């Protein structure tokens, strides 16, 4: 395939000429076609690195050409030209396999960036990082995910990655980025639930000097930081309605307006998003905009729960323990702890409501407790089992009689109770670390007692869900 040849399909000669002049600085040789018949003939006789087609053609629709190329030339990226505001046709083209779309009247810089990105597809293998993470697991559901990621990496369509907490949604997003033509550009992840609402606009779009108190200089936002690369919106369901409106415009216009600016700034960003909630249900409840949902959910990638591929647990365990060993300075893989058969059987029988992230937490705890190189079942401390972490025992009765206290209801054994966190004398000079350890203990107990339901855990702790997400990130527990 010659990456410097492009097939341009449009019945307007001046549009074909404009596109040819725009792509000339990229070293692209354009082959024009006025209709589907000419396009099919050129495809038979030439090898192309890219195709761009109008949707309205004299003898049919550009969608027919997209489908034809997907069937017969699956490695050829094809973009479509749509009428301004015709979002439905653009989304349909992306679902059929189109690489990207551009609306009339199109900005020449936008068109040039799109084609440059497409031409990098043939060279994307050169940018693959040999040290990048690998999606583990050989169950059928994981093989399907791998194949889907490889296919999605060749497109610029917005992807909504769904799945329970801890299933590896950010890992999937990173692999889509690293496997595609933007691999050498930034990957910018953002937790939508961790940004205070009043800061969202400036965080996403940036701001100009003097636009508000404290804005002492211009600052780019997340869209500018991801320029040329990928912006990953994790927990996108947590975006407030006011921000959803602004995000929708940024996606449609491919431009953002920094706070305090008079003009918009063009952006070239691929958008990936993820959530463990049902956006469709939130749309019904009026908590999420339907038009934004359709723009984000062009293609859905579902990450399976660990319960759907328990046969991969031994492979995951081996990889996690090897990583923990490296982090502890044990470079030789043979020095990594092993699981006793009873411990592996206990993991296989456990439901893992927290999925792979919970497995990592369980193994990290067991790794710390293990002393002889073999992790026993009792060292896993699985929630709900007799060996689970329990609140500290009640303190011994005072030696001197105390006044009778009013009778109060005691929580059932095993239920989280903040008062059971011990208050000891902190080590000298490390009060902050001591307080963080108390906070970490309280949060972990709340999560375990609610089977890693973060909403319920936040209620038990008496804090908001957003505050819990912030503390999890701060303490490295996400």
CSV table of C-alpha atoms in Angstrom, one decimal:
chain,number,residue,atom,x,y,z
A,1,UNK,CA,0.0,0.0,0.0
A,2,UNK,CA,1.4,3.4,-1.0
A,3,UNK,CA,0.7,5.7,2.0
A,4,UNK,CA,1.3,8.8,-0.3
A,5,UNK,CA,-1.7,8.0,-2.6
A,6,UNK,CA,-5.2,9.3,-1.6
A,7,UNK,CA,-8.5,8.6,-3.3
A,8,UNK,CA,-10.7,11.7,-3.3
A,9,UNK,CA,-14.4,11.1,-4.1
A,10,UNK,CA,-16.6,14.2,-4.6
A,11,UNK,CA,-18.9,15.3,-7.5
A,12,UNK,CA,-17.7,18.9,-7.1
A,13,UNK,CA,-14.5,19.6,-9.0
A,14,UNK,CA,-13.6,22.6,-6.9
A,15,UNK,CA,-13.9,20.6,-3.7
A,16,UNK,CA,-11.6,17.9,-5.2
A,17,UNK,CA,-9.1,20.6,-6.2
A,18,UNK,CA,-9.2,22.2,-2.8
A,19,UNK,CA,-8.5,18.9,-1.1
A,20,UNK,CA,-5.7,18.2,-3.4
A,21,UNK,CA,-4.1,21.6,-2.8
A,22,UNK,CA,-4.5,21.1,1.0
A,23,UNK,CA,-2.8,17.7,1.0
A,24,UNK,CA,0.0,18.7,-1.4
A,25,UNK,CA,2.3,19.9,1.5
A,26,UNK,CA,2.0,16.4,3.0
A,27,UNK,CA,3.5,14.9,-0.1
A,28,UNK,CA,0.2,13.2,-1.0
A,29,UNK,CA,-0.8,12.4,-4.5
A,30,UNK,CA,-4.5,12.6,-5.0
A,31,UNK,CA,-6.6,10.5,-7.4
A,32,UNK,CA,-10.0,12.2,-8.0
A,33,UNK,CA,-13.3,10.4,-8.6
A,34,UNK,CA,-16.6,12.1,-9.3
A,35,UNK,CA,-18.9,9.2,-8.3
A,36,UNK,CA,-19.0,5.6,-6.9
A,37,UNK,CA,-18.3,4.0,-10.3
A,38,UNK,CA,-15.0,5.9,-10.8
A,39,UNK,CA,-14.0,5.2,-7.1
A,40,UNK,CA,-14.5,1.5,-7.5
A,41,UNK,CA,-12.5,1.4,-10.7
A,42,UNK,CA,-9.6,3.3,-9.1
A,43,UNK,CA,-9.6,1.0,-6.0
A,44,UNK,CA,-9.1,-2.0,-8.3
A,45,UNK,CA,-6.2,-0.4,-10.1
A,46,UNK,CA,-4.3,1.5,-7.4
A,47,UNK,CA,-3.1,1.1,-3.9
A,48,UNK,CA,-4.1,3.9,-1.5
A,49,UNK,CA,-3.1,5.0,1.9
A,50,UNK,CA,-6.2,7.1,2.5
A,51,UNK,CA,-9.6,7.8,1.1
A,52,UNK,CA,-12.0,10.7,1.6
A,53,UNK,CA,-15.5,10.8,0.2
A,54,UNK,CA,-18.5,13.0,0.2
A,55,UNK,CA,-21.7,11.4,1.5
A,56,UNK,CA,-23.9,12.6,-1.3
A,57,UNK,CA,-22.8,11.3,-4.7
A,58,UNK,CA,-24.6,11.2,-8.1
A,59,UNK,CA,-24.9,7.4,-8.2
A,60,UNK,CA,-25.3,6.6,-4.5
A,61,UNK,CA,-24.1,7.4,-1.0
A,62,UNK,CA,-20.7,7.7,0.4
A,63,UNK,CA,-21.8,5.2,3.1
A,64,UNK,CA,-21.9,2.5,0.4
A,65,UNK,CA,-18.2,3.3,-0.4
A,66,UNK,CA,-17.4,3.1,3.3
A,67,UNK,CA,-19.0,-0.4,3.6
A,68,UNK,CA,-17.3,-1.5,0.3
A,69,UNK,CA,-13.9,-0.5,1.6
A,70,UNK,CA,-14.5,-2.2,4.9
A,71,UNK,CA,-15.3,-5.5,3.2
A,72,UNK,CA,-12.6,-5.4,0.5
A,73,UNK,CA,-9.9,-3.1,1.8
A,74,UNK,CA,-10.1,-3.3,5.6
A,75,UNK,CA,-6.7,-1.6,6.2
A,76,UNK,CA,-7.6,1.5,4.1
A,77,UNK,CA,-8.7,4.4,6.3
A,78,UNK,CA,-11.7,6.3,4.8
A,79,UNK,CA,-13.1,9.6,6.0
A,80,UNK,CA,-16.4,11.2,5.0
A,81,UNK,CA,-17.4,14.7,4.3
A,82,UNK,CA,-20.8,15.6,5.8
A,83,UNK,CA,-23.0,18.6,5.6
A,84,UNK,CA,-22.6,21.0,8.6
A,85,UNK,CA,-24.6,19.8,11.5
A,86,UNK,CA,-25.5,16.4,10.0
A,87,UNK,CA,-24.4,14.5,13.1
A,88,UNK,CA,-26.6,11.4,12.4
A,89,UNK,CA,-24.8,10.7,9.0
A,90,UNK,CA,-21.4,11.2,10.6
A,91,UNK,CA,-22.2,8.8,13.4
A,92,UNK,CA,-23.6,6.2,11.0
A,93,UNK,CA,-20.4,6.4,8.9
A,94,UNK,CA,-18.2,5.9,12.0
A,95,UNK,CA,-20.3,2.9,13.0
A,96,UNK,CA,-19.8,1.4,9.5
A,97,UNK,CA,-16.0,1.7,10.0
A,98,UNK,CA,-15.1,5.2,8.8
A,99,UNK,CA,-11.8,6.5,10.1
A,100,UNK,CA,-13.2,10.0,10.8
A,101,UNK,CA,-15.4,12.7,9.3
A,102,UNK,CA,-15.1,16.4,8.5
A,103,UNK,CA,-18.1,18.8,8.0
A,104,UNK,CA,-18.6,21.3,5.2
A,105,UNK,CA,-17.4,24.0,5.1
A,106,UNK,CA,-14.3,22.4,6.5
A,107,UNK,CA,-11.2,24.1,8.0
A,108,UNK,CA,-8.2,23.2,5.9
A,109,UNK,CA,-6.1,22.7,9.1
A,110,UNK,CA,-8.6,20.2,10.4
A,111,UNK,CA,-8.6,18.3,7.1
A,112,UNK,CA,-4.8,18.3,7.0
A,113,UNK,CA,-4.5,17.0,10.6
A,114,UNK,CA,-7.1,14.3,9.9
A,115,UNK,CA,-5.2,13.0,6.8
A,116,UNK,CA,-1.8,13.2,8.6
A,117,UNK,CA,-3.2,11.1,11.4
A,118,UNK,CA,-4.6,8.6,9.0
A,119,UNK,CA,-1.4,8.3,7.1
A,120,UNK,CA,0.4,7.5,10.3
A,121,UNK,CA,-1.6,4.3,10.6
A,122,UNK,CA,0.7,2.5,8.3
A,123,UNK,CA,3.6,3.6,10.4
A,124,UNK,CA,2.0,3.2,13.8
A,125,UNK,CA,3.9,-0.1,14.5
A,126,UNK,CA,7.1,2.0,14.6
A,127,UNK,CA,5.8,3.9,17.6
A,128,UNK,CA,4.7,0.9,19.7
A,129,UNK,CA,6.4,0.9,23.2
A,130,UNK,CA,7.9,-2.4,24.0
A,131,UNK,CA,7.4,-1.7,27.7
A,132,UNK,CA,3.7,-0.9,27.4
A,133,UNK,CA,1.3,-2.8,29.6
A,134,UNK,CA,-0.3,-6.0,28.2
A,135,UNK,CA,-3.9,-7.0,28.5
A,136,UNK,CA,-3.7,-10.3,30.3
A,137,UNK,CA,-6.1,-13.3,30.0
A,138,UNK,CA,-6.7,-15.9,27.4
A,139,UNK,CA,-10.4,-16.6,28.0
A,140,UNK,CA,-12.7,-16.1,25.0
A,141,UNK,CA,-14.1,-12.8,26.3
A,142,UNK,CA,-10.6,-11.3,26.7
A,143,UNK,CA,-9.6,-12.4,23.2
A,144,UNK,CA,-12.7,-10.6,21.9
A,145,UNK,CA,-11.7,-7.5,23.8
A,146,UNK,CA,-8.2,-7.6,22.3
A,147,UNK,CA,-9.5,-8.0,18.8
A,148,UNK,CA,-12.0,-5.1,19.4
A,149,UNK,CA,-9.2,-2.9,20.7
A,150,UNK,CA,-7.0,-3.6,17.6
A,151,UNK,CA,-10.0,-2.7,15.4
A,152,UNK,CA,-10.9,0.5,17.3
A,153,UNK,CA,-7.3,1.7,17.3
A,154,UNK,CA,-7.5,2.2,13.6
A,155,UNK,CA,-10.5,4.5,13.9
A,156,UNK,CA,-10.9,8.0,15.3
A,157,UNK,CA,-14.5,7.3,16.4
A,158,UNK,CA,-15.4,8.3,20.0
A,159,UNK,CA,-15.4,5.1,22.2
A,160,UNK,CA,-17.4,4.6,25.4
A,161,UNK,CA,-15.7,1.9,27.5
A,162,UNK,CA,-18.2,0.4,30.0
A,163,UNK,CA,-17.8,-2.1,32.7
A,164,UNK,CA,-17.8,-2.5,36.5
A,165,UNK,CA,-15.2,-0.7,38.6
A,166,UNK,CA,-11.8,-2.4,38.6
A,167,UNK,CA,-12.2,-4.2,35.2
A,168,UNK,CA,-9.4,-2.3,33.5
A,169,UNK,CA,-11.2,0.4,31.5
A,170,UNK,CA,-8.3,2.8,31.6
A,171,UNK,CA,-6.0,0.1,30.5
A,172,UNK,CA,-8.2,-0.5,27.5
A,173,UNK,CA,-8.1,3.2,26.7
A,174,UNK,CA,-4.4,3.3,26.9
A,175,UNK,CA,-4.1,0.3,24.6
A,176,UNK,CA,-6.4,1.9,22.0
A,177,UNK,CA,-4.2,4.9,22.1
A,178,UNK,CA,-0.8,3.1,21.9
A,179,UNK,CA,-2.0,0.8,19.1
A,180,UNK,CA,-3.2,3.6,16.9
A,181,UNK,CA,-1.7,6.5,14.8
A,182,UNK,CA,-1.6,8.8,17.8
A,183,UNK,CA,0.8,6.6,19.8
A,184,UNK,CA,3.6,9.1,19.8
A,185,UNK,CA,1.3,11.9,21.0
A,186,UNK,CA,0.0,12.6,24.6
A,187,UNK,CA,-2.4,10.3,26.4
A,188,UNK,CA,-4.2,12.5,28.9
A,189,UNK,CA,-6.5,10.8,31.5
A,190,UNK,CA,-8.9,12.8,33.6
A,191,UNK,CA,-11.2,11.6,36.4
A,192,UNK,CA,-14.4,13.6,35.8
A,193,UNK,CA,-15.5,12.8,39.4
A,194,UNK,CA,-12.4,14.3,41.0
A,195,UNK,CA,-12.6,17.9,39.6
A,196,UNK,CA,-14.7,20.4,41.6
A,197,UNK,CA,-17.6,21.7,39.5
A,198,UNK,CA,-16.5,25.3,39.7
A,199,UNK,CA,-13.1,24.4,38.3
A,200,UNK,CA,-14.2,22.2,35.4
A,201,UNK,CA,-14.4,24.7,32.6
A,202,UNK,CA,-10.9,26.1,33.3
A,203,UNK,CA,-9.5,22.6,33.8
A,204,UNK,CA,-10.8,21.3,30.5
A,205,UNK,CA,-10.4,24.4,28.3
A,206,UNK,CA,-7.8,26.5,30.1
A,207,UNK,CA,-7.9,30.2,30.9
A,208,UNK,CA,-6.4,33.6,30.0
A,209,UNK,CA,-4.4,35.7,32.3
A,210,UNK,CA,-6.6,38.0,34.4
A,211,UNK,CA,-9.8,36.1,33.7
A,212,UNK,CA,-10.4,35.5,37.4
A,213,UNK,CA,-8.6,36.1,40.7
A,214,UNK,CA,-5.4,34.0,40.8
A,215,UNK,CA,-5.1,33.7,37.0
A,216,UNK,CA,-1.7,35.3,36.8
A,217,UNK,CA,-0.8,33.8,33.5
A,218,UNK,CA,-2.3,31.9,30.5
A,219,UNK,CA,-2.8,28.2,31.2
A,220,UNK,CA,-3.8,25.5,28.7
A,221,UNK,CA,-6.5,23.0,29.7
A,222,UNK,CA,-6.8,19.3,29.2
A,223,UNK,CA,-7.8,19.6,25.6
A,224,UNK,CA,-4.7,21.6,24.8
A,225,UNK,CA,-2.5,19.1,26.8
A,226,UNK,CA,-3.9,16.3,24.7
A,227,UNK,CA,-3.4,18.1,21.3
A,228,UNK,CA,-2.7,15.5,18.6
A,229,UNK,CA,-3.3,12.7,21.0
A,230,UNK,CA,-6.0,11.2,23.1
A,231,UNK,CA,-8.2,12.6,25.9
A,232,UNK,CA,-9.6,9.9,28.2
A,233,UNK,CA,-12.6,11.0,30.3
A,234,UNK,CA,-12.9,8.5,33.1
A,235,UNK,CA,-16.2,8.4,35.0
A,236,UNK,CA,-17.8,10.6,32.4
A,237,UNK,CA,-21.2,10.0,34.0
A,238,UNK,CA,-20.1,12.3,36.9
A,239,UNK,CA,-20.0,15.4,34.7
A,240,UNK,CA,-22.6,18.0,35.7
A,241,UNK,CA,-25.2,19.1,33.2
A,242,UNK,CA,-23.6,22.5,32.8
A,243,UNK,CA,-20.3,21.0,31.8
A,244,UNK,CA,-22.0,18.4,29.5
A,245,UNK,CA,-23.3,21.3,27.3
A,246,UNK,CA,-19.8,22.8,27.0
A,247,UNK,CA,-18.2,19.4,26.3
A,248,UNK,CA,-20.7,18.7,23.5
A,249,UNK,CA,-19.9,22.0,21.8
A,250,UNK,CA,-16.1,21.3,22.0
A,251,UNK,CA,-16.7,17.9,20.4
A,252,UNK,CA,-18.9,19.2,17.6
A,253,UNK,CA,-16.7,22.2,16.8
A,254,UNK,CA,-13.4,20.6,17.4
A,255,UNK,CA,-12.4,23.8,19.2
A,256,UNK,CA,-12.5,25.1,22.8
A,257,UNK,CA,-12.7,28.6,24.2
A,258,UNK,CA,-10.4,29.2,27.2
A,259,UNK,CA,-12.0,31.1,30.1
A,260,UNK,CA,-11.6,34.8,29.5
A,261,UNK,CA,-10.8,34.4,25.7
A,262,UNK,CA,-12.7,36.0,22.9
A,263,UNK,CA,-12.0,33.4,20.3
A,264,UNK,CA,-12.0,29.6,20.1
A,265,UNK,CA,-8.8,27.5,19.7
A,266,UNK,CA,-8.9,24.5,17.3
A,267,UNK,CA,-8.2,21.1,18.8
A,268,UNK,CA,-7.1,17.8,17.3
A,269,UNK,CA,-8.0,15.3,20.0
A,270,UNK,CA,-9.4,11.8,20.0
A,271,UNK,CA,-12.0,11.3,22.7
A,272,UNK,CA,-12.3,8.1,24.7
A,273,UNK,CA,-14.6,7.9,27.8
A,274,UNK,CA,-15.5,5.4,30.4
A,275,UNK,CA,-18.0,4.8,33.1
A,276,UNK,CA,-19.2,2.0,35.4
A,277,UNK,CA,-22.8,3.5,35.3
A,278,UNK,CA,-25.5,3.0,32.7
A,279,UNK,CA,-25.4,6.3,30.7
A,280,UNK,CA,-28.6,5.1,28.9
A,281,UNK,CA,-30.4,4.9,32.2
A,282,UNK,CA,-29.0,8.3,33.3
A,283,UNK,CA,-30.4,9.8,30.0
A,284,UNK,CA,-33.8,8.4,30.9
A,285,UNK,CA,-33.5,10.0,34.3
A,286,UNK,CA,-32.5,13.4,32.8
A,287,UNK,CA,-29.1,13.3,34.5
A,288,UNK,CA,-27.2,13.0,31.2
A,289,UNK,CA,-27.7,14.8,27.9
A,290,UNK,CA,-29.0,12.5,25.2
A,291,UNK,CA,-27.1,14.4,22.4
A,292,UNK,CA,-23.8,14.0,24.3
A,293,UNK,CA,-24.5,10.4,25.0
A,294,UNK,CA,-24.9,9.7,21.2
A,295,UNK,CA,-21.6,11.5,20.5
A,296,UNK,CA,-19.7,9.6,23.1
A,297,UNK,CA,-21.3,6.3,22.5
A,298,UNK,CA,-20.6,5.9,18.8
A,299,UNK,CA,-19.0,2.5,19.6
A,300,UNK,CA,-19.2,0.7,22.9
A,301,UNK,CA,-16.4,-1.4,24.3
A,302,UNK,CA,-17.5,-3.5,27.3
A,303,UNK,CA,-14.8,-4.7,29.7
A,304,UNK,CA,-15.9,-8.1,31.2
A,305,UNK,CA,-16.0,-8.6,35.0
A,306,UNK,CA,-13.5,-11.0,36.5
A,307,UNK,CA,-16.4,-13.3,37.3
A,308,UNK,CA,-16.8,-13.8,33.5
A,309,UNK,CA,-13.2,-15.2,33.0
A,310,UNK,CA,-12.2,-16.8,36.3
A,311,UNK,CA,-9.9,-19.2,34.4
A,312,UNK,CA,-7.5,-16.2,33.9
A,313,UNK,CA,-7.0,-15.7,37.7
A,314,UNK,CA,-3.8,-17.9,37.8
A,315,UNK,CA,-2.2,-15.8,35.0
A,316,UNK,CA,-3.3,-12.5,36.7
A,317,UNK,CA,-2.0,-13.7,40.1
A,318,UNK,CA,1.4,-14.6,38.6
A,319,UNK,CA,1.7,-11.2,36.9
A,320,UNK,CA,0.6,-9.2,39.9
A,321,UNK,CA,3.0,-11.0,42.3
A,322,UNK,CA,5.9,-10.6,39.8
A,323,UNK,CA,5.2,-6.8,39.7
A,324,UNK,CA,5.0,-6.6,43.5
A,325,UNK,CA,8.3,-8.4,43.7
A,326,UNK,CA,10.0,-6.0,41.3
A,327,UNK,CA,8.6,-3.0,43.3
A,328,UNK,CA,10.1,-4.6,46.5
A,329,UNK,CA,13.5,-5.0,44.9
A,330,UNK,CA,13.3,-8.7,44.1
A,331,UNK,CA,14.4,-8.6,40.5
A,332,UNK,CA,14.6,-12.4,40.1
A,333,UNK,CA,11.1,-13.8,39.1
A,334,UNK,CA,11.8,-17.0,41.0
A,335,UNK,CA,12.0,-15.0,44.2
A,336,UNK,CA,8.3,-13.9,43.9
A,337,UNK,CA,5.9,-15.6,46.4
A,338,UNK,CA,3.7,-18.4,45.1
A,339,UNK,CA,0.2,-19.2,46.0
A,340,UNK,CA,-0.6,-22.4,47.8
A,341,UNK,CA,-3.1,-24.6,46.0
A,342,UNK,CA,-5.7,-23.9,48.8
A,343,UNK,CA,-5.2,-20.1,48.3
A,344,UNK,CA,-5.6,-20.4,44.5
A,345,UNK,CA,-8.8,-22.4,45.1
A,346,UNK,CA,-10.1,-19.7,47.5
A,347,UNK,CA,-9.5,-17.0,44.9
A,348,UNK,CA,-11.2,-19.1,42.2
A,349,UNK,CA,-14.3,-19.5,44.4
A,350,UNK,CA,-14.5,-15.8,45.3
A,351,UNK,CA,-16.9,-13.4,43.5
A,352,UNK,CA,-14.6,-10.4,43.2
A,353,UNK,CA,-17.1,-7.5,43.3
A,354,UNK,CA,-14.1,-5.2,42.9
A,355,UNK,CA,-12.7,-7.2,40.0
A,356,UNK,CA,-9.0,-7.0,39.1
A,357,UNK,CA,-8.4,-4.0,41.3
A,358,UNK,CA,-9.7,-6.0,44.3
A,359,UNK,CA,-7.5,-8.9,43.3
A,360,UNK,CA,-4.5,-6.6,43.3
A,361,UNK,CA,-5.4,-5.2,46.7
A,362,UNK,CA,-5.8,-8.7,48.1
A,363,UNK,CA,-2.5,-9.9,46.8
A,364,UNK,CA,-0.7,-6.8,47.9
A,365,UNK,CA,-1.9,-7.5,51.5
A,366,UNK,CA,-1.0,-11.1,51.2
A,367,UNK,CA,2.4,-10.3,49.8
A,368,UNK,CA,3.1,-8.1,52.8
A,369,UNK,CA,2.0,-10.8,55.3
A,370,UNK,CA,3.8,-13.7,53.5
A,371,UNK,CA,7.1,-14.8,55.2
A,372,UNK,CA,8.1,-18.1,53.7
A,373,UNK,CA,7.5,-17.5,50.0
A,374,UNK,CA,4.2,-19.3,49.9
A,375,UNK,CA,0.9,-17.4,50.4
A,376,UNK,CA,-1.6,-19.5,52.3
A,377,UNK,CA,-5.4,-19.2,52.0
A,378,UNK,CA,-5.5,-17.6,55.5
A,379,UNK,CA,-3.2,-14.8,54.4
A,380,UNK,CA,-5.5,-13.7,51.6
A,381,UNK,CA,-8.0,-12.2,54.1
A,382,UNK,CA,-10.9,-12.5,51.7
A,383,UNK,CA,-13.9,-10.3,52.7
A,384,UNK,CA,-16.7,-12.4,54.2
A,385,UNK,CA,-14.4,-15.3,55.2
A,386,UNK,CA,-13.4,-16.2,58.8
A,387,UNK,CA,-9.9,-14.7,58.0
A,388,UNK,CA,-11.2,-11.4,56.9
A,389,UNK,CA,-10.0,-8.1,58.4
A,390,UNK,CA,-12.3,-7.3,61.3
A,391,UNK,CA,-12.6,-4.2,63.3
A,392,UNK,CA,-10.1,-4.1,66.2
A,393,UNK,CA,-11.4,-5.9,69.3
A,394,UNK,CA,-13.2,-3.9,71.9
A,395,UNK,CA,-10.8,-2.4,74.5
A,396,UNK,CA,-10.5,-4.2,77.8
A,397,UNK,CA,-12.8,-3.1,80.6
A,398,UNK,CA,-11.3,-0.3,82.7
A,399,UNK,CA,-9.7,-1.4,86.0
A,400,UNK,CA,-11.7,1.1,88.0
A,401,UNK,CA,-15.5,1.2,88.0
A,402,UNK,CA,-16.9,3.6,85.5
A,403,UNK,CA,-20.3,5.4,85.6
A,404,UNK,CA,-23.0,3.4,83.7
A,405,UNK,CA,-23.3,4.7,80.1
A,406,UNK,CA,-26.6,4.9,78.3
A,407,UNK,CA,-27.4,1.8,76.4
A,408,UNK,CA,-26.5,2.0,72.7
A,409,UNK,CA,-26.9,-0.2,69.7
A,410,UNK,CA,-23.7,-2.1,68.8
A,411,UNK,CA,-23.1,-2.8,65.1
A,412,UNK,CA,-23.0,-6.4,64.1
A,413,UNK,CA,-19.6,-8.0,64.2
A,414,UNK,CA,-17.7,-7.3,60.9
A,415,UNK,CA,-19.6,-4.1,60.1
A,416,UNK,CA,-17.4,-1.0,59.6
A,417,UNK,CA,-17.2,1.4,62.5
A,418,UNK,CA,-14.9,4.4,62.4
A,419,UNK,CA,-14.4,4.4,66.2
A,420,UNK,CA,-12.5,1.1,65.9
A,421,UNK,CA,-9.5,2.8,64.3
A,422,UNK,CA,-6.9,2.8,67.0
A,423,UNK,CA,-5.6,6.2,68.2
A,424,UNK,CA,-2.0,5.7,69.1
A,425,UNK,CA,0.9,8.0,69.8
A,426,UNK,CA,2.2,9.0,66.3
A,427,UNK,CA,5.8,8.4,65.5
A,428,UNK,CA,8.0,11.5,66.0
A,429,UNK,CA,8.2,13.8,63.0
A,430,UNK,CA,5.7,11.8,60.8
A,431,UNK,CA,2.3,13.0,61.9
A,432,UNK,CA,1.1,13.4,58.2
A,433,UNK,CA,2.0,9.8,57.4
A,434,UNK,CA,0.3,8.6,60.6
A,435,UNK,CA,-2.9,10.4,59.7
A,436,UNK,CA,-2.8,9.0,56.2
A,437,UNK,CA,-2.5,5.5,57.5
A,438,UNK,CA,-5.6,6.0,59.8
A,439,UNK,CA,-7.5,7.4,56.8
A,440,UNK,CA,-6.4,4.5,54.6
A,441,UNK,CA,-7.4,1.9,57.2
A,442,UNK,CA,-10.9,3.5,57.6
A,443,UNK,CA,-11.5,3.7,53.9
A,444,UNK,CA,-10.4,0.1,53.2
A,445,UNK,CA,-12.7,-1.2,56.0
A,446,UNK,CA,-15.6,0.8,54.6
A,447,UNK,CA,-14.9,-0.6,51.1
A,448,UNK,CA,-14.6,-4.2,52.3
A,449,UNK,CA,-17.8,-4.0,54.4
A,450,UNK,CA,-19.7,-2.7,51.4
A,451,UNK,CA,-18.2,-5.2,48.9
A,452,UNK,CA,-16.3,-2.3,47.2
A,453,UNK,CA,-19.5,-0.3,46.5
A,454,UNK,CA,-18.0,3.2,46.6
A,455,UNK,CA,-21.3,5.0,47.0
A,456,UNK,CA,-22.2,2.9,50.0
A,457,UNK,CA,-18.7,3.3,51.5
A,458,UNK,CA,-18.9,7.1,51.2
A,459,UNK,CA,-22.2,7.0,53.1
A,460,UNK,CA,-20.6,4.9,55.8
A,461,UNK,CA,-17.7,7.3,56.1
A,462,UNK,CA,-20.1,10.3,56.2
A,463,UNK,CA,-18.5,12.0,53.2
A,464,UNK,CA,-19.6,12.7,49.6
A,465,UNK,CA,-18.8,10.3,46.7
A,466,UNK,CA,-16.6,12.9,45.1
A,467,UNK,CA,-14.7,13.3,48.4
A,468,UNK,CA,-14.1,9.6,48.6
A,469,UNK,CA,-12.8,9.5,45.0
A,470,UNK,CA,-10.4,12.3,45.8
A,471,UNK,CA,-9.1,10.5,48.9
A,472,UNK,CA,-8.7,7.2,47.0
A,473,UNK,CA,-6.6,8.9,44.4
A,474,UNK,CA,-4.6,10.8,47.0
A,475,UNK,CA,-3.8,7.7,48.9
A,476,UNK,CA,-3.1,5.6,45.8
A,477,UNK,CA,-6.0,3.2,46.4
A,478,UNK,CA,-7.7,3.6,43.0
